[in-house]
């Protein structure tokens, strides 16, 4: 008996995954083989997409949270007609190919987000679905549902064990994201063996407790999967989880249901045996039956038709609501409205001292009316981080017209959701917490950096000057640890003026994530600081002719080096003070500029930063010194900590003189 | 009517918290006021402890996971008779006091763990309870339950929102930790407002889904709390959650049930009004009624009696089982058995190349029989991290005789549980995952460092040479980010020989956590490496008289600098190659040693590490260069990546010569 076309299609996915992993001699064949049935049903019967235009704004989003099963996604992309040639599948996991080990967002059409680190895709999906609801609330009008799509994801037991999945699921349930539909590959197998070794949760109970709609199906019964997807679509008040009981490496005579099929090739012999068992030509490689390909490729016509229908609707929308239509186009293109920068507040050096977190809050609230794409929130700390957009309501279940998100104490999911909001398009998302808790969300920050997403992190309470809360709440190593992430721009402004400039640069630059590090404590508005300097990353704030010593600092410590420079000048020592709000921006300057700020001939340098010294040696060199933290902080009023840990102008002056003396002795 | 003594005691806790926060003008009064009733019941009727000897091994453990309510704990410690004088409570949050903003383990008697970052204490408690079960399985004998205590914690909605709490709760339920009893302060208030803003989970349903026994009580009904605690104690198969519905700032006429009482003082007037409402002398500060103190201090006699009873039992145990008794004492003292190091494997430079993860696995399996305190596991990656102790079973529900823990994909909880195991005493815990996923567990690594806990992290797949899995799985910034943490020792051995030495140093040093960074790929066993060098952090592996250039590297890149040194020698350039397995150990050496390895006069230096360069400038100076990563990695076989990213001996030679040329030009 000939297999029907559905079976042919499903087995094509399976054999492509087997072949690609075998050829690369590396990868995860078991998951694509196990989830081929359910994914096939989703992609051919439910997913609204146009392989011919992966950027169609109203497409459904599909996230492969279990990114190790990347060959499932690559197979589906190729088969349904995305611009991902078969030759690329044959180059799986090779240098320069479009088929890396885990799906990478960017150059591969149809890959909505970079996945692999478990739990991340699951949380990105919540952000994508939230973006859809927010955009719909802002742009849809009666009879014009121009924003109306679902977000699907395929998640694994590994995703569900990660804490971020609980956080994200809890928020999705809380917000009632009814158009979020997840398929859970319940295959009972992890790398270490059976999930029973470590995972005995009542998964339906858990998701129901978080407000989800839960169904359980046999993941190889395609009709049942389709029925469950229909049910999930008709459930509009709650996100849906469809638990698909599957068998890893389905079809493999000897590795079916085995941990051996999780993260390594089946082996040449087993590939052959599996193909035989599936009724496949056992020696054909990357074989795609014509009948299967034709069937898969109907997605192109369907997709083109669906997109055309939407475009017709959108054209009528633009006629009916020309301003909204223009605004939509601007938002989706990521362009800024003309004159947006005029609303930026100005801070005067004569004004009273102000914490940069407070200045930052004023900037955000000034920007909010002209930048409706600015949405975000904090991990239960907005009264402290000052990131609430006061003129706008909070986002809540059933009412997505707000701009403020209450993430709760879920920093990790906040990071993942921000990535989803940015990936969707139409938003400039921000998230906020204390700098020390950036540690709770490094994995999504890393992924935002890798994907170059324009996410904004507002990390306040940026040093030991948190004070009384003590070392658990005082960042010491976090500034360095953020600077270590490639592609992340870290900005630590010295005062309110630099804060405005930092925000301005952030708004103008969409090429990657930005971390704004802001003070808890009040800081004087320095007459020496200037916005033009901030965008160059480092600049001279106080100078003397032929400086013998250069003092460098960022953030709240700039005040100290300015005072120290004045003191040294009074003592007849020619000194320069440099504000270094951003190493990344400074490094991006031409060498001539960098050498003008830090002349190679002036070797005596002292850097001051209320954090670990790691990396400052780049700027102070071997004759220099870093006044930083070599231990964790302590609980005490911040002015006491400044004295105890040497963050005073006197101490800076003393160390500068000591360095000068030492340099003189060495000469 | 005079209030009864219970009410007096509870209000003493409340007023002490109010007064201390008000005097410090900083802190969280609301939680101690809300949880005073339940905590009082626990501490006076259930908690087995001896305030006179906080180190009694069989005491119950109490964790204040909601560490911001630190005044609750400090009040209880002072009142029940721990060596924490009232003067210290009056110095709340001041420099050098024993009452920092959040509880800090170490110098404060009775503080079992450092808390504040939410979710951490909750996971530490799981580790403490697991330690109790493991020790009991190893040491208890019929009629000698020398290990038999409970672990209690007070957790908040903030704890429960954090992902780590889900991970830890899931594991606790999976393992059936029946002696784990948590009180949940269900006060409906977070910093941003009502928990309904963001937290609508069915908490009982959630914990039941994770295998917990759940009860709900009015947290101000002390009899009900006591009854629930009795029930929880008699439930031995499942961990228990007692949901205490409470009112934050209970007793405050105007701030009761208000987010305003969460993180700031009540205010002088409100303190006065609250005292009046509680029937307290309104103007007395830090007032402790004699009757209340006498009642609280009965804990001393009870505790002394309980401990004496245990000591009698233990003395009989030592008689009956002298070897076990001696072993117990050794384990609890953290001493090593004589001659333990003899079992360490030896690797020969003639032998075949071997990945340091594989060498590490051999070391661990050799150590396991002589170091029964070595217990741990991996976050579902042991087949890759090679950390399974093959001769021992896994720990599982109902059978705690094993040594291998299946943490599942729960890196964050793994970190918190390792801290709990270390805090308990009797163990040298290890946890393992890929280096890139250390990002998922930075908060507990930070706390281990702060508490100086002897936790061992085995982070394998330590560079881009992960290869095919691609950038999501390739650490780039993680080595630098770990080096940034004060108190953490990072060891990245160059080969199997250095791996043995690194493990040896780790076993011998209990002064803080250690991260062992091990390779995925095979590495030659170099004839130049040596164990004695490893413990000094950096040492010369190849040399020439009067070297013009110094090449430095760690881990897998040491091979490259050794090859490059040979090549340079062949070309007549005097070069030195230095292996730098640990910056922390190198920095701890005397200056004379450091200068001997890196002579200040030899300014031309090239460091090679397959990660970001951040911090290497400390060693290479201004004339030097770092061959590192300036971007994320890529998916390809690792030898291709080495070529593409310049990690070849040829490239090192070329850069060394370029640096020499440049230095010559500058002179």
mmCIF file of C-alpha atoms in Angstrom, chain A residues 24-28 92-97 99-104 114-120 157-159 161-164 166-167 170-171 173-175 190-193 195-203 205-206 208-210 262 377-384 388 394-395 405-412 436-437 439-443 446-447 449-451 468-478 480-481 483-487 520 583 603 605 612-615 617-618 620-623 629-637 640-641 644-645 666, chain B residues 24-28 92-97 99-104 114-120 157-159 161-164 166-167 170-171 173-175 190-193 195-203 205-206 208-210 262 377-384 388 394-395 405-412 436-437 439-443 446-447 449-451 468-478 480-481 483-487 520 583 603 605 612-615 617-618 620-623 629-637 640-641 644-645 666:
data_model
loop_
_atom_site.group_PDB
_atom_site.id
_atom_site.type_symbol
_atom_site.label_atom_id
_atom_site.label_comp_id
_atom_site.label_asym_id
_atom_site.label_seq_id
_atom_site.Cartn_x
_atom_site.Cartn_y
_atom_site.Cartn_z
ATOM 1 C CA UNK A 24 27.089 16.742 10.056
ATOM 2 C CA UNK A 25 27.848 13.921 12.453
ATOM 3 C CA UNK A 26 26.378 16.194 15.094
ATOM 4 C CA UNK A 27 22.923 17.250 16.194
ATOM 5 C CA UNK A 28 19.611 16.135 17.590
ATOM 6 C CA UNK A 92 23.829 21.649 8.439
ATOM 7 C CA UNK A 93 26.102 22.944 11.219
ATOM 8 C CA UNK A 94 28.859 24.036 8.829
ATOM 9 C CA UNK A 95 30.720 27.341 8.693
ATOM 10 C CA UNK A 96 28.794 30.010 6.829
ATOM 11 C CA UNK A 97 25.707 27.895 6.224
ATOM 12 C CA UNK A 99 21.534 26.011 8.953
ATOM 13 C CA UNK A 100 23.467 26.479 12.199
ATOM 14 C CA UNK A 101 23.178 24.017 15.070
ATOM 15 C CA UNK A 102 20.429 26.028 16.690
ATOM 16 C CA UNK A 103 18.104 28.376 14.798
ATOM 17 C CA UNK A 104 19.545 31.871 14.488
ATOM 18 C CA UNK A 114 17.251 32.543 18.091
ATOM 19 C CA UNK A 115 16.658 29.552 20.321
ATOM 20 C CA UNK A 116 18.597 26.800 21.988
ATOM 21 C CA UNK A 117 19.114 27.963 25.572
ATOM 22 C CA UNK A 118 16.056 26.346 27.054
ATOM 23 C CA UNK A 119 13.069 28.352 28.136
ATOM 24 C CA UNK A 120 14.074 31.378 26.068
ATOM 25 C CA UNK A 157 10.417 19.122 28.787
ATOM 26 C CA UNK A 158 13.696 21.000 29.063
ATOM 27 C CA UNK A 159 11.881 24.267 28.422
ATOM 28 C CA UNK A 161 11.884 22.619 33.722
ATOM 29 C CA UNK A 162 13.598 25.993 33.387
ATOM 30 C CA UNK A 163 12.379 28.620 35.827
ATOM 31 C CA UNK A 164 11.858 31.154 33.067
ATOM 32 C CA UNK A 166 7.164 29.149 34.869
ATOM 33 C CA UNK A 167 7.598 32.903 35.040
ATOM 34 C CA UNK A 170 2.406 32.678 34.780
ATOM 35 C CA UNK A 171 2.415 36.064 33.068
ATOM 36 C CA UNK A 173 -1.986 33.233 32.025
ATOM 37 C CA UNK A 174 -2.312 36.371 34.098
ATOM 38 C CA UNK A 175 -2.692 38.497 30.971
ATOM 39 C CA UNK A 190 16.010 14.006 28.372
ATOM 40 C CA UNK A 191 19.747 13.843 27.813
ATOM 41 C CA UNK A 192 20.260 12.043 31.119
ATOM 42 C CA UNK A 193 17.502 9.501 30.459
ATOM 43 C CA UNK A 195 12.186 12.487 32.456
ATOM 44 C CA UNK A 196 10.969 10.496 35.470
ATOM 45 C CA UNK A 197 14.497 10.855 36.833
ATOM 46 C CA UNK A 198 13.826 14.464 37.644
ATOM 47 C CA UNK A 199 10.496 15.686 36.317
ATOM 48 C CA UNK A 200 7.403 14.398 38.040
ATOM 49 C CA UNK A 201 5.251 17.488 37.880
ATOM 50 C CA UNK A 202 1.606 17.266 37.038
ATOM 51 C CA UNK A 203 2.085 19.401 33.932
ATOM 52 C CA UNK A 205 -2.227 20.907 36.792
ATOM 53 C CA UNK A 206 0.679 23.290 36.747
ATOM 54 C CA UNK A 208 -4.072 25.178 34.774
ATOM 55 C CA UNK A 209 -2.875 26.778 38.012
ATOM 56 C CA UNK A 210 -1.308 29.485 35.869
ATOM 57 C CA UNK A 262 18.475 12.981 21.826
ATOM 58 C CA UNK A 377 7.819 47.946 32.801
ATOM 59 C CA UNK A 378 9.740 46.692 35.725
ATOM 60 C CA UNK A 379 10.176 43.573 37.791
ATOM 61 C CA UNK A 380 8.112 44.923 40.686
ATOM 62 C CA UNK A 381 10.360 47.888 41.295
ATOM 63 C CA UNK A 382 8.947 50.836 39.330
ATOM 64 C CA UNK A 383 8.545 53.039 42.403
ATOM 65 C CA UNK A 384 12.316 52.673 42.794
ATOM 66 C CA UNK A 388 6.421 54.094 35.109
ATOM 67 C CA UNK A 394 -1.099 49.458 32.909
ATOM 68 C CA UNK A 395 -1.581 46.588 30.504
ATOM 69 C CA UNK A 405 3.773 46.203 32.090
ATOM 70 C CA UNK A 406 3.801 44.754 35.577
ATOM 71 C CA UNK A 407 6.295 41.943 35.105
ATOM 72 C CA UNK A 408 6.288 40.956 38.752
ATOM 73 C CA UNK A 409 9.446 39.558 40.316
ATOM 74 C CA UNK A 410 10.239 37.735 37.117
ATOM 75 C CA UNK A 411 13.377 39.346 35.735
ATOM 76 C CA UNK A 412 14.258 36.357 33.588
ATOM 77 C CA UNK A 436 22.360 43.682 40.747
ATOM 78 C CA UNK A 437 19.387 41.687 39.490
ATOM 79 C CA UNK A 439 22.190 38.619 36.957
ATOM 80 C CA UNK A 440 18.725 37.038 36.939
ATOM 81 C CA UNK A 441 18.277 37.889 33.264
ATOM 82 C CA UNK A 442 21.621 37.473 31.589
ATOM 83 C CA UNK A 443 20.507 34.698 29.212
ATOM 84 C CA UNK A 446 22.829 37.692 25.738
ATOM 85 C CA UNK A 447 20.278 36.648 23.130
ATOM 86 C CA UNK A 449 22.808 41.086 21.936
ATOM 87 C CA UNK A 450 23.244 38.144 19.590
ATOM 88 C CA UNK A 451 20.081 39.085 17.662
ATOM 89 C CA UNK A 468 21.570 50.260 53.555
ATOM 90 C CA UNK A 469 20.198 47.316 51.585
ATOM 91 C CA UNK A 470 23.673 45.836 51.756
ATOM 92 C CA UNK A 471 25.832 43.569 49.607
ATOM 93 C CA UNK A 472 23.027 41.369 48.302
ATOM 94 C CA UNK A 473 21.551 44.427 46.619
ATOM 95 C CA UNK A 474 24.754 46.235 45.744
ATOM 96 C CA UNK A 475 26.148 45.543 42.298
ATOM 97 C CA UNK A 476 29.901 45.185 42.246
ATOM 98 C CA UNK A 477 30.685 42.880 39.340
ATOM 99 C CA UNK A 478 27.604 43.582 37.219
ATOM 100 C CA UNK A 480 31.970 44.544 34.170
ATOM 101 C CA UNK A 481 29.846 41.494 33.470
ATOM 102 C CA UNK A 483 30.504 45.117 29.404
ATOM 103 C CA UNK A 484 31.716 41.597 28.674
ATOM 104 C CA UNK A 485 28.695 40.836 26.459
ATOM 105 C CA UNK A 486 29.482 41.452 22.773
ATOM 106 C CA UNK A 487 26.982 43.752 21.126
ATOM 107 C CA UNK A 520 19.943 55.558 43.327
ATOM 108 C CA UNK A 583 33.367 51.896 26.707
ATOM 109 C CA UNK A 603 50.849 57.090 31.047
ATOM 110 C CA UNK A 605 46.177 57.349 34.857
ATOM 111 C CA UNK A 612 35.298 45.742 40.276
ATOM 112 C CA UNK A 613 38.270 47.040 38.327
ATOM 113 C CA UNK A 614 38.127 44.292 35.691
ATOM 114 C CA UNK A 615 38.826 45.760 32.278
ATOM 115 C CA UNK A 617 43.396 48.250 32.867
ATOM 116 C CA UNK A 618 42.668 48.722 29.162
ATOM 117 C CA UNK A 620 44.963 52.957 32.750
ATOM 118 C CA UNK A 621 47.798 50.737 31.514
ATOM 119 C CA UNK A 622 50.702 49.495 33.614
ATOM 120 C CA UNK A 623 51.530 52.798 35.307
ATOM 121 C CA UNK A 629 35.877 47.349 44.661
ATOM 122 C CA UNK A 630 37.845 44.217 45.477
ATOM 123 C CA UNK A 631 35.084 42.737 47.634
ATOM 124 C CA UNK A 632 31.329 42.832 47.990
ATOM 125 C CA UNK A 633 29.768 45.928 49.505
ATOM 126 C CA UNK A 634 28.233 46.424 52.913
ATOM 127 C CA UNK A 635 25.062 47.632 54.567
ATOM 128 C CA UNK A 636 25.381 51.249 55.670
ATOM 129 C CA UNK A 637 24.340 54.719 54.529
ATOM 130 C CA UNK A 640 29.660 56.036 54.945
ATOM 131 C CA UNK A 641 30.400 53.447 52.260
ATOM 132 C CA UNK A 644 35.085 53.338 53.870
ATOM 133 C CA UNK A 645 35.783 52.166 50.348
ATOM 134 C CA UNK A 666 60.683 54.425 37.480
ATOM 135 C CA UNK B 24 17.662 53.532 60.342
ATOM 136 C CA UNK B 25 15.199 55.483 58.233
ATOM 137 C CA UNK B 26 15.431 52.572 55.839
ATOM 138 C CA UNK B 27 14.040 49.070 55.624
ATOM 139 C CA UNK B 28 10.934 46.943 55.388
ATOM 140 C CA UNK B 92 20.170 48.229 62.084
ATOM 141 C CA UNK B 93 21.665 48.835 58.620
ATOM 142 C CA UNK B 94 24.722 50.673 59.958
ATOM 143 C CA UNK B 95 28.375 50.148 59.083
ATOM 144 C CA UNK B 96 29.934 47.302 61.031
ATOM 145 C CA UNK B 97 26.737 46.240 62.782
ATOM 146 C CA UNK B 99 22.179 43.717 61.627
ATOM 147 C CA UNK B 100 22.696 44.492 57.951
ATOM 148 C CA UNK B 101 19.802 45.349 55.666
ATOM 149 C CA UNK B 102 19.390 41.743 54.619
ATOM 150 C CA UNK B 103 20.481 38.764 56.733
ATOM 151 C CA UNK B 104 24.109 37.840 56.107
ATOM 152 C CA UNK B 114 22.346 35.102 53.256
ATOM 153 C CA UNK B 115 19.047 36.127 51.739
ATOM 154 C CA UNK B 116 17.489 39.083 50.000
ATOM 155 C CA UNK B 117 17.687 38.257 46.300
ATOM 156 C CA UNK B 118 14.305 36.633 45.991
ATOM 157 C CA UNK B 119 13.932 32.914 45.516
ATOM 158 C CA UNK B 120 17.434 32.174 46.754
ATOM 159 C CA UNK B 157 5.026 36.327 46.954
ATOM 160 C CA UNK B 158 8.248 37.719 45.515
ATOM 161 C CA UNK B 159 9.982 34.417 46.165
ATOM 162 C CA UNK B 161 7.201 34.675 41.381
ATOM 163 C CA UNK B 162 10.891 34.019 40.724
ATOM 164 C CA UNK B 163 11.588 31.128 38.382
ATOM 165 C CA UNK B 164 14.057 29.578 40.784
ATOM 166 C CA UNK B 166 9.381 26.859 40.685
ATOM 167 C CA UNK B 167 12.507 24.905 39.874
ATOM 168 C CA UNK B 170 9.540 21.014 41.615
ATOM 169 C CA UNK B 171 12.685 19.217 42.750
ATOM 170 C CA UNK B 173 8.321 17.616 45.405
ATOM 171 C CA UNK B 174 10.027 15.180 43.074
ATOM 172 C CA UNK B 175 12.365 14.042 45.842
ATOM 173 C CA UNK B 190 4.231 43.855 46.480
ATOM 174 C CA UNK B 191 6.332 46.956 45.989
ATOM 175 C CA UNK B 192 4.267 47.984 42.969
ATOM 176 C CA UNK B 193 0.938 47.459 44.726
ATOM 177 C CA UNK B 195 -0.235 41.206 43.934
ATOM 178 C CA UNK B 196 -3.310 41.030 41.688
ATOM 179 C CA UNK B 197 -1.457 43.382 39.339
ATOM 180 C CA UNK B 198 0.783 40.559 38.267
ATOM 181 C CA UNK B 199 0.265 37.399 40.290
ATOM 182 C CA UNK B 200 -2.940 35.509 39.723
ATOM 183 C CA UNK B 201 -1.674 31.982 40.039
ATOM 184 C CA UNK B 202 -3.621 29.354 41.894
ATOM 185 C CA UNK B 203 -0.802 28.891 44.407
ATOM 186 C CA UNK B 205 -2.816 24.200 42.696
ATOM 187 C CA UNK B 206 0.673 25.042 41.576
ATOM 188 C CA UNK B 208 0.088 20.454 44.517
ATOM 189 C CA UNK B 209 1.077 19.968 40.883
ATOM 190 C CA UNK B 210 4.681 19.871 42.092
ATOM 191 C CA UNK B 262 6.641 47.351 52.144
ATOM 192 C CA UNK B 377 25.057 16.298 39.778
ATOM 193 C CA UNK B 378 24.309 18.137 36.633
ATOM 194 C CA UNK B 379 21.524 20.078 35.004
ATOM 195 C CA UNK B 380 20.621 17.228 32.640
ATOM 196 C CA UNK B 381 24.016 17.112 31.016
ATOM 197 C CA UNK B 382 26.090 14.513 32.837
ATOM 198 C CA UNK B 383 26.727 12.423 29.741
ATOM 199 C CA UNK B 384 28.413 15.542 28.351
ATOM 200 C CA UNK B 388 28.454 11.149 37.104
ATOM 201 C CA UNK B 394 21.279 8.386 41.982
ATOM 202 C CA UNK B 395 19.447 10.079 44.814
ATOM 203 C CA UNK B 405 21.660 14.288 41.851
ATOM 204 C CA UNK B 406 19.549 14.679 38.733
ATOM 205 C CA UNK B 407 18.865 18.407 38.877
ATOM 206 C CA UNK B 408 17.052 18.472 35.563
ATOM 207 C CA UNK B 409 17.260 21.570 33.390
ATOM 208 C CA UNK B 410 17.181 23.753 36.470
ATOM 209 C CA UNK B 411 20.567 25.441 36.659
ATOM 210 C CA UNK B 412 19.315 28.226 38.875
ATOM 211 C CA UNK B 436 27.517 29.137 28.732
ATOM 212 C CA UNK B 437 24.665 28.187 31.049
ATOM 213 C CA UNK B 439 24.533 32.614 33.113
ATOM 214 C CA UNK B 440 21.386 30.852 34.307
ATOM 215 C CA UNK B 441 22.816 30.508 37.814
ATOM 216 C CA UNK B 442 24.819 33.620 38.514
ATOM 217 C CA UNK B 443 22.713 34.769 41.482
ATOM 218 C CA UNK B 446 27.318 35.266 43.700
ATOM 219 C CA UNK B 447 25.833 34.278 47.045
ATOM 220 C CA UNK B 449 31.033 33.736 46.814
ATOM 221 C CA UNK B 450 29.651 36.196 49.338
ATOM 222 C CA UNK B 451 29.171 33.423 51.924
ATOM 223 C CA UNK B 468 28.621 22.721 15.846
ATOM 224 C CA UNK B 469 26.112 23.717 18.533
ATOM 225 C CA UNK B 470 26.811 27.309 17.598
ATOM 226 C CA UNK B 471 26.833 30.675 19.357
ATOM 227 C CA UNK B 472 23.937 29.986 21.706
ATOM 228 C CA UNK B 473 25.987 27.215 23.277
ATOM 229 C CA UNK B 474 29.420 28.763 22.953
ATOM 230 C CA UNK B 475 30.629 30.774 25.924
ATOM 231 C CA UNK B 476 32.438 33.941 24.953
ATOM 232 C CA UNK B 477 31.892 36.359 27.821
ATOM 233 C CA UNK B 478 31.334 33.813 30.597
ATOM 234 C CA UNK B 480 35.364 37.085 32.129
ATOM 235 C CA UNK B 481 31.995 37.377 33.826
ATOM 236 C CA UNK B 483 36.350 36.267 36.983
ATOM 237 C CA UNK B 484 34.465 39.457 37.838
ATOM 238 C CA UNK B 485 32.826 37.858 40.895
ATOM 239 C CA UNK B 486 34.788 38.630 44.073
ATOM 240 C CA UNK B 487 35.679 35.512 46.021
ATOM 241 C CA UNK B 520 34.741 19.710 25.262
ATOM 242 C CA UNK B 583 44.005 34.809 37.747
ATOM 243 C CA UNK B 603 56.502 44.753 27.923
ATOM 244 C CA UNK B 605 53.045 40.376 25.612
ATOM 245 C CA UNK B 612 36.410 38.089 25.211
ATOM 246 C CA UNK B 613 39.633 39.925 26.044
ATOM 247 C CA UNK B 614 38.146 41.851 28.956
ATOM 248 C CA UNK B 615 40.646 41.998 31.785
ATOM 249 C CA UNK B 617 44.946 43.989 29.579
ATOM 250 C CA UNK B 618 45.974 43.664 33.231
ATOM 251 C CA UNK B 620 49.533 42.383 28.564
ATOM 252 C CA UNK B 621 49.705 46.124 29.243
ATOM 253 C CA UNK B 622 49.740 48.837 26.605
ATOM 254 C CA UNK B 623 52.305 47.257 24.306
ATOM 255 C CA UNK B 629 36.767 36.964 20.663
ATOM 256 C CA UNK B 630 35.167 40.273 19.787
ATOM 257 C CA UNK B 631 31.867 38.700 18.729
ATOM 258 C CA UNK B 632 29.763 35.661 19.437
ATOM 259 C CA UNK B 633 30.895 32.350 18.017
ATOM 260 C CA UNK B 634 29.473 30.362 15.126
ATOM 261 C CA UNK B 635 28.196 26.914 14.291
ATOM 262 C CA UNK B 636 30.894 24.816 12.640
ATOM 263 C CA UNK B 637 33.356 22.062 13.503
ATOM 264 C CA UNK B 640 37.206 25.382 11.417
ATOM 265 C CA UNK B 641 36.355 27.905 14.119
ATOM 266 C CA UNK B 644 38.389 31.421 11.283
ATOM 267 C CA UNK B 645 38.874 33.168 14.614
ATOM 268 C CA UNK B 666 58.003 53.167 19.420
#
